Short mmCIF file of C-alpha atoms and ligand atoms in Angstrom, two decimals:
data_model
loop_
_atom_site.label_atom_id
_atom_site.label_comp_id
_atom_site.label_asym_id
_atom_site.label_seq_id
_atom_site.Cartn_x
_atom_site.Cartn_y
_atom_site.Cartn_z
CA MET S 1 24.27 27.07 36.87
CA ALA S 2 27.42 27.72 35.15
CA THR S 3 28.16 29.20 32.08
CA ALA S 4 29.73 27.11 29.49
CA VAL S 5 33.68 27.03 28.32
CA VAL S 6 33.84 29.93 25.21
CA LEU S 7 36.37 27.70 22.13
CA ASP S 8 39.41 30.22 21.86
CA GLY S 9 39.28 29.08 17.76
CA LYS S 10 42.45 32.16 17.88
CA ALA S 11 44.06 29.47 20.43
CA ILE S 12 43.04 26.74 18.75
CA ALA S 13 44.50 28.19 15.13
CA GLU S 14 47.60 29.19 16.49
CA ARG S 15 48.50 25.52 17.87
CA LEU S 16 47.79 24.14 14.13
CA LYS S 17 50.36 26.77 12.95
CA GLN S 18 53.01 25.58 15.11
CA GLN S 19 52.79 22.32 14.50
CA LEU S 20 52.59 23.35 10.66
CA GLN S 21 55.90 25.17 11.23
CA HIS S 22 57.25 22.52 12.24
CA GLN S 23 56.62 20.66 9.37
CA LEU S 24 57.62 23.19 6.80
CA LEU S 25 60.93 23.31 8.01
CA THR S 26 62.03 20.02 6.98
CA PHE S 27 60.29 20.81 3.12
CA ARG S 28 62.46 21.67 -0.01
CA HIS S 29 60.07 23.52 -1.83
CA ARG S 30 57.44 25.84 -0.60
CA PRO S 31 53.90 25.14 -1.22
CA MET S 32 51.45 26.31 -2.78
CA LEU S 33 48.16 27.54 -3.02
CA ALA S 34 45.79 29.16 -5.71
CA ILE S 35 43.40 30.83 -4.98
CA LEU S 36 39.40 31.68 -6.92
CA SER S 37 37.60 34.32 -5.45
CA PHE S 38 34.08 36.68 -7.30
CA ARG S 39 34.00 40.50 -6.19
CA THR S 40 32.15 40.18 -3.10
CA PRO S 41 32.37 41.50 0.51
CA ALA S 42 32.16 37.71 1.87
CA SER S 43 34.71 36.75 0.61
CA ALA S 44 37.14 39.04 0.94
CA VAL S 45 37.56 39.05 4.79
CA TYR S 46 37.52 35.69 4.25
CA GLN S 47 40.18 34.98 1.93
CA ALA S 48 42.20 38.26 3.65
CA ALA S 49 42.85 36.39 6.70
CA GLN S 50 43.57 33.32 4.19
CA PHE S 51 46.89 35.54 2.60
CA ALA S 52 47.70 36.88 6.56
CA GLN S 53 47.94 32.60 7.93
CA ALA S 54 50.12 31.73 3.88
CA ARG S 55 52.18 34.59 4.36
CA ALA S 56 52.74 33.86 8.30
CA LEU S 57 53.29 30.32 7.70
CA ALA S 58 55.95 31.02 4.26
CA ILE S 59 53.14 29.32 1.96
CA ALA S 60 53.39 31.23 -1.47
CA THR S 61 50.01 32.40 -3.05
CA THR S 62 48.72 33.03 -6.50
CA HIS S 63 45.07 34.78 -6.82
CA VAL S 64 42.75 35.29 -9.35
CA VAL S 65 39.40 37.91 -8.55
CA CYS S 66 36.92 37.25 -11.24
CA PRO S 67 34.18 39.79 -11.78
CA THR S 68 30.88 38.56 -10.91
CA ASN S 69 30.21 38.76 -14.53
CA ALA S 70 32.63 35.83 -15.11
CA SER S 71 31.75 33.06 -17.29
CA GLN S 72 32.06 29.07 -16.73
CA THR S 73 34.52 29.48 -19.58
CA ASP S 74 36.02 32.12 -17.66
CA VAL S 75 36.42 30.25 -14.16
CA GLU S 76 36.83 26.54 -15.90
CA ARG S 77 40.08 28.14 -18.10
CA ILE S 78 41.61 29.93 -14.97
CA ILE S 79 41.41 26.34 -13.17
CA GLN S 80 42.82 24.22 -15.66
CA GLN S 81 45.74 26.23 -15.43
CA TRP S 82 46.55 25.87 -12.51
CA ASN S 83 46.21 21.77 -12.31
CA ASP S 84 48.36 22.02 -15.74
CA ASP S 85 51.21 24.01 -12.64
CA PRO S 86 53.41 21.70 -11.42
CA ALA S 87 54.63 25.05 -9.50
CA ILE S 88 51.24 24.80 -7.37
CA HIS S 89 50.12 22.61 -4.82
CA GLY S 90 45.88 23.47 -3.68
CA ILE S 91 43.35 25.09 -5.36
CA PHE S 92 40.91 27.38 -2.93
CA VAL S 93 38.13 28.30 -4.90
CA HIS S 94 35.90 30.49 -3.13
CA GLN S 95 31.91 30.35 -2.58
CA PRO S 96 29.09 31.25 -3.17
CA MET S 97 30.15 31.59 -6.72
CA PRO S 98 27.84 33.89 -8.92
CA PRO S 99 24.47 32.36 -10.02
CA GLN S 100 26.06 31.64 -13.88
CA ILE S 101 28.48 29.34 -12.58
CA ASP S 102 27.86 25.70 -11.94
CA ALA S 103 29.47 25.27 -9.07
CA GLN S 104 29.23 21.13 -8.63
CA GLN S 105 31.20 21.41 -12.23
CA ILE S 106 33.59 23.64 -11.39
CA SER S 107 33.88 21.11 -8.40
CA SER S 108 34.58 18.47 -10.74
CA VAL S 109 37.61 20.00 -12.43
CA ILE S 110 39.61 20.83 -10.06
CA ASP S 111 42.76 17.69 -9.70
CA PRO S 112 41.43 16.02 -7.16
CA GLN S 113 45.08 15.72 -5.93
CA LYS S 114 44.68 20.05 -5.62
CA ASP S 115 42.41 20.24 -4.03
CA ILE S 116 41.34 21.89 -0.58
CA GLU S 117 37.93 21.96 0.38
CA GLY S 118 37.48 18.23 -0.75
CA ILE S 119 34.71 19.00 -3.12
CA HIS S 120 35.39 17.06 -6.09
CA PRO S 121 33.45 13.43 -6.45
CA HIS S 122 35.96 11.50 -6.18
CA ASN S 123 37.28 13.27 -2.66
CA SER S 124 33.35 13.11 -2.00
CA ALA S 125 33.65 9.45 -2.11
CA ARG S 126 36.59 9.20 0.19
CA ARG S 127 34.87 10.57 2.35
CA PHE S 128 31.65 8.85 2.22
CA PHE S 129 34.40 4.82 2.75
CA ALA S 130 35.53 7.32 5.34
CA LYS S 131 39.02 7.17 3.23
CA ALA S 132 39.42 10.95 3.04
CA ARG S 133 43.46 12.67 2.17
CA ILE S 134 41.83 15.68 1.99
CA GLY S 135 38.39 16.49 3.39
CA SER S 136 36.75 19.90 3.98
CA CYS S 137 38.29 22.88 5.78
CA THR S 138 35.49 23.64 8.34
CA ALA S 139 34.16 20.65 9.05
CA LEU S 140 37.53 19.39 9.39
CA ALA S 141 37.84 22.23 12.00
CA VAL S 142 34.71 22.15 13.19
CA MET S 143 35.50 18.68 14.33
CA GLU S 144 39.23 19.91 15.62
CA LEU S 145 36.99 22.48 18.08
CA ILE S 146 35.17 19.68 19.56
CA ASP S 147 38.31 17.59 20.08
CA THR S 148 39.50 20.02 22.04
CA THR S 149 36.68 18.96 24.92
CA GLY S 150 37.58 15.83 25.39
CA ILE S 151 33.86 14.66 24.49
CA GLU S 152 34.16 10.74 23.65
CA LEU S 153 31.81 10.79 20.35
CA ALA S 154 31.26 7.49 19.89
CA GLY S 155 27.65 6.61 21.34
CA LYS S 156 26.37 10.28 21.35
CA GLU S 157 23.26 12.33 19.68
CA ALA S 158 25.39 14.54 17.65
CA VAL S 159 22.20 16.98 15.74
CA VAL S 160 23.78 18.83 12.16
CA VAL S 161 21.39 21.96 11.18
CA GLY S 162 22.47 21.86 7.44
CA HIS S 163 23.08 19.34 4.55
CA SER S 164 25.65 22.07 2.54
CA GLU S 165 27.93 20.21 -0.12
CA ILE S 166 30.83 22.14 2.44
CA VAL S 167 30.18 22.46 5.78
CA GLY S 168 26.83 20.25 6.73
CA ARG S 169 27.17 16.66 4.95
CA PRO S 170 31.18 16.34 5.57
CA VAL S 171 30.83 17.13 8.99
CA SER S 172 27.96 14.87 9.54
CA MET S 173 30.22 12.09 8.09
CA LEU S 174 32.65 12.95 9.59
CA LEU S 175 30.31 12.50 13.26
CA LEU S 176 29.20 9.52 12.31
CA ASP S 177 32.82 7.98 11.35
CA LYS S 178 33.30 9.01 14.92
CA LEU S 179 30.15 6.77 15.82
CA ALA S 180 28.60 9.27 16.99
CA THR S 181 24.29 8.77 16.32
CA THR S 182 23.87 11.72 13.86
CA THR S 183 21.66 12.86 12.61
CA ILE S 184 21.06 15.89 10.24
CA CYS S 185 18.95 18.30 10.02
CA HIS S 186 17.98 20.60 7.28
CA VAL S 187 14.47 23.19 5.72
CA GLY S 188 12.88 20.16 5.84
CA THR S 189 13.00 19.61 9.81
CA ASP S 190 12.33 22.94 10.15
CA GLN S 191 9.02 23.29 8.18
CA ALA S 192 7.66 20.61 9.72
CA GLY S 193 9.03 22.26 13.10
CA ARG S 194 10.91 19.76 14.59
CA LEU S 195 13.82 21.42 14.36
CA GLU S 196 13.99 22.42 18.34
CA ASP S 197 12.76 18.33 19.04
CA HIS S 198 15.94 17.65 17.76
CA VAL S 199 18.27 20.85 18.96
CA ARG S 200 16.84 20.22 22.22
CA ARG S 201 18.08 16.38 22.00
CA ALA S 202 21.37 17.32 21.12
CA GLU S 203 24.77 16.06 23.31
CA VAL S 204 26.88 17.85 20.20
CA LEU S 205 25.60 20.45 18.07
CA VAL S 206 26.96 21.73 15.46
CA VAL S 207 25.24 24.42 13.66
CA ALA S 208 25.78 26.12 9.74
CA VAL S 209 22.76 27.69 7.94
CA GLY S 210 23.27 31.29 8.30
CA ARG S 211 20.51 32.40 9.98
CA PRO S 212 21.20 34.38 13.28
CA ALA S 213 18.26 33.66 15.94
CA LEU S 214 18.25 30.24 14.55
CA ILE S 215 18.95 27.88 16.99
CA ARG S 216 17.16 29.50 20.47
CA GLY S 217 19.43 29.36 24.30
CA ALA S 218 16.68 27.91 25.52
CA TRP S 219 16.43 24.53 23.26
CA ILE S 220 20.28 23.98 24.16
CA ARG S 221 20.14 20.68 25.98
CA PRO S 222 22.43 21.09 29.06
CA GLY S 223 25.96 19.88 29.31
CA ALA S 224 25.57 20.17 25.11
CA VAL S 225 29.16 21.26 23.03
CA VAL S 226 27.03 23.32 20.42
CA ILE S 227 29.41 24.34 17.48
CA ASP S 228 28.12 27.82 15.29
CA VAL S 229 29.71 28.00 11.80
CA GLY S 230 26.83 30.87 10.53
CA ILE S 231 28.32 33.50 10.20
CA ASN S 232 25.97 36.87 10.06
CA VAL S 233 25.67 40.36 10.10
CA VAL S 234 22.60 42.13 11.99
CA HIS S 235 23.19 46.10 12.65
CA GLY S 236 27.51 46.14 11.35
CA HIS S 237 28.26 43.21 14.10
CA VAL S 238 29.14 39.38 13.92
CA VAL S 239 26.96 37.11 15.32
CA GLY S 240 26.33 33.12 14.37
CA ASP S 241 23.10 30.99 14.65
CA VAL S 242 22.98 30.30 17.77
CA GLU S 243 21.55 32.78 20.36
CA PHE S 244 24.81 33.21 22.53
CA GLU S 245 24.41 34.01 26.01
CA THR S 246 21.01 31.99 26.41
CA ALA S 247 22.43 28.79 24.86
CA ARG S 248 26.06 29.50 26.44
CA GLN S 249 24.52 29.27 30.16
CA ARG S 250 23.38 25.64 29.07
CA ALA S 251 26.05 24.77 26.94
CA ALA S 252 28.93 22.83 28.22
CA CYS S 253 31.28 24.32 25.69
CA ILE S 254 30.08 26.24 23.29
CA SER S 255 32.23 28.24 20.03
CA PRO S 256 31.73 32.04 19.84
CA VAL S 257 31.05 33.79 16.35
CA PRO S 258 33.54 35.83 15.70
CA GLY S 259 36.46 33.57 17.12
CA GLY S 260 36.03 30.70 17.22
CA VAL S 261 35.13 28.37 13.70
CA GLY S 262 36.61 30.60 11.69
CA PRO S 263 40.33 31.16 12.07
CA VAL S 264 40.67 27.33 13.42
CA THR S 265 39.01 27.66 9.39
CA VAL S 266 41.28 29.21 8.27
CA MET S 267 43.89 27.28 8.64
CA MET S 268 42.43 23.87 8.02
CA VAL S 269 42.72 25.69 4.64
CA MET S 270 46.76 25.89 5.01
CA LYS S 271 47.32 22.37 6.35
CA ASN S 272 44.94 20.92 3.91
CA THR S 273 47.56 22.83 1.16
CA VAL S 274 50.85 21.47 2.44
CA GLU S 275 48.69 17.54 2.94
CA ALA S 276 47.89 18.31 -1.05
CA PHE S 277 51.71 19.49 -1.59
CA LYS S 278 52.96 15.87 -0.17
CA LEU S 279 50.74 13.80 -2.36
CA GLN S 280 52.17 15.52 -5.06
CA MET S 281 55.88 15.23 -3.94
CA ALA S 282 55.47 11.61 -2.67
CA GLY S 283 53.53 10.95 -6.65
CA ARG S 284 56.61 12.69 -8.00
CA GLN S 285 59.05 10.11 -7.05
CA HIS S 286 57.20 7.06 -8.30
P1 NAP E 1 24.60 27.16 2.30
O1 NAP E 1 25.32 26.60 1.63
O2 NAP E 1 23.25 28.37 2.17
O3 NAP E 1 23.89 25.85 3.32
C1 NAP E 1 22.75 26.58 4.18
C2 NAP E 1 22.29 25.17 5.12
O4 NAP E 1 21.18 25.53 5.67
C3 NAP E 1 21.52 24.51 4.19
O5 NAP E 1 21.78 23.39 3.51
C4 NAP E 1 20.29 24.58 3.88
O6 NAP E 1 19.30 23.89 3.62
C5 NAP E 1 20.26 25.02 5.39
N1 NAP E 1 18.58 25.70 6.27
C6 NAP E 1 18.83 26.67 5.10
N2 NAP E 1 17.68 27.43 5.65
C7 NAP E 1 17.76 26.57 7.22
C8 NAP E 1 16.24 26.61 8.27
N3 NAP E 1 15.08 27.48 7.95
N4 NAP E 1 16.65 25.57 9.38
C9 NAP E 1 17.27 24.56 9.19
N5 NAP E 1 18.03 24.52 8.15
C10 NAP E 1 18.05 25.19 7.37
O7 NAP E 1 25.45 27.99 3.69
P2 NAP E 1 27.08 27.39 3.62
O8 NAP E 1 28.19 26.50 3.03
O9 NAP E 1 26.58 25.69 4.80
O10 NAP E 1 26.87 27.94 5.26
C11 NAP E 1 26.93 27.86 6.33
C12 NAP E 1 26.75 29.05 7.42
O11 NAP E 1 28.20 28.93 7.72
C13 NAP E 1 27.37 30.66 6.96
O12 NAP E 1 26.76 31.37 7.61
C14 NAP E 1 28.20 31.06 6.15
O13 NAP E 1 28.83 32.42 5.82
C15 NAP E 1 29.13 30.43 7.85
N6 NAP E 1 30.43 29.40 7.00
C16 NAP E 1 31.54 30.05 8.07
C17 NAP E 1 32.59 28.79 8.25
C18 NAP E 1 32.89 29.37 9.16
O14 NAP E 1 34.91 29.20 8.58
N7 NAP E 1 32.80 29.98 9.85
C19 NAP E 1 32.88 28.36 6.47
C20 NAP E 1 31.45 28.32 5.60
C21 NAP E 1 30.19 28.61 5.88
P3 NAP E 1 18.45 24.06 2.71
O15 NAP E 1 19.40 23.72 2.03
O16 NAP E 1 17.74 22.48 2.17
O17 NAP E 1 18.13 25.58 1.91
#
């Protein structure tokens, strides 16, 4: 059997970047992205990639790295200042946050028009009604990767493993919007011993859990499109949630880790910053 096409996230990100560069040339002002993170190695890597791409696109950035013992009030105060600053168009808060921080409460403090991850309840509600103006960067990246495969999603069996607010749930809604028959699997599915059954049915499989080799290559339906969002470090190497080498013998298309969803997600942060900028500029004209 032929091995899968390996989806090239870097090339897709490069294409998106060129489209953004064209748009940015038409703007009179530079969009500015504000990033809040906590001092953790995982967010340092993601953040470095965000700064590099923002620089390449001439999107201005400002950032605050909070100590891991920062209080809810400290974090909310920073976000409120950014909300009130007309020079800042996008706000991105890195997850996971330390345990003393109520992440849901933080989501609702961000101005919905500056909410780059689409996590404010207003934006979550718009997504529910398929009217999102700014959506989860990772979910949009997943859909972009799927789109490059040329698969027609209507009527396909799509299975999403993981139901987090920033990945699993939004990606499930976007698949539903495309009329895929969408199943959401989670820890309950696994505990009931039914993960394999669902994965074996998937014509489109999206995995966003954060557990290496959770999805066995032998479970992949022949000809499936497999998008692996997971990021895990095993013996110093970054791997996804899907057993890559065996899965690629069965899938039609598969995203690698690293080099799949990651670079596209970073570019979606830039794209959403540009979308937020356009929304705010349009609002100020009225
Ligand atoms: P998360 O908030 O920890 O969510 C993980 C999800 O997996 C939860 O819904 C959890 O369900 C579910 N889960 C846990 N154990 C499971 C099991 N045994 N079987 C099935 N489902 C299980 O993480 P996240 O933010 O969604 O991120 C998921 C992964 O994607 C992580 O590895 C993260 O680093 C990576 N990620 C990558 C990108 C990128 O751009 N490449 C972006 C974001 C995240 P319960 O809540 O019910 O336990």
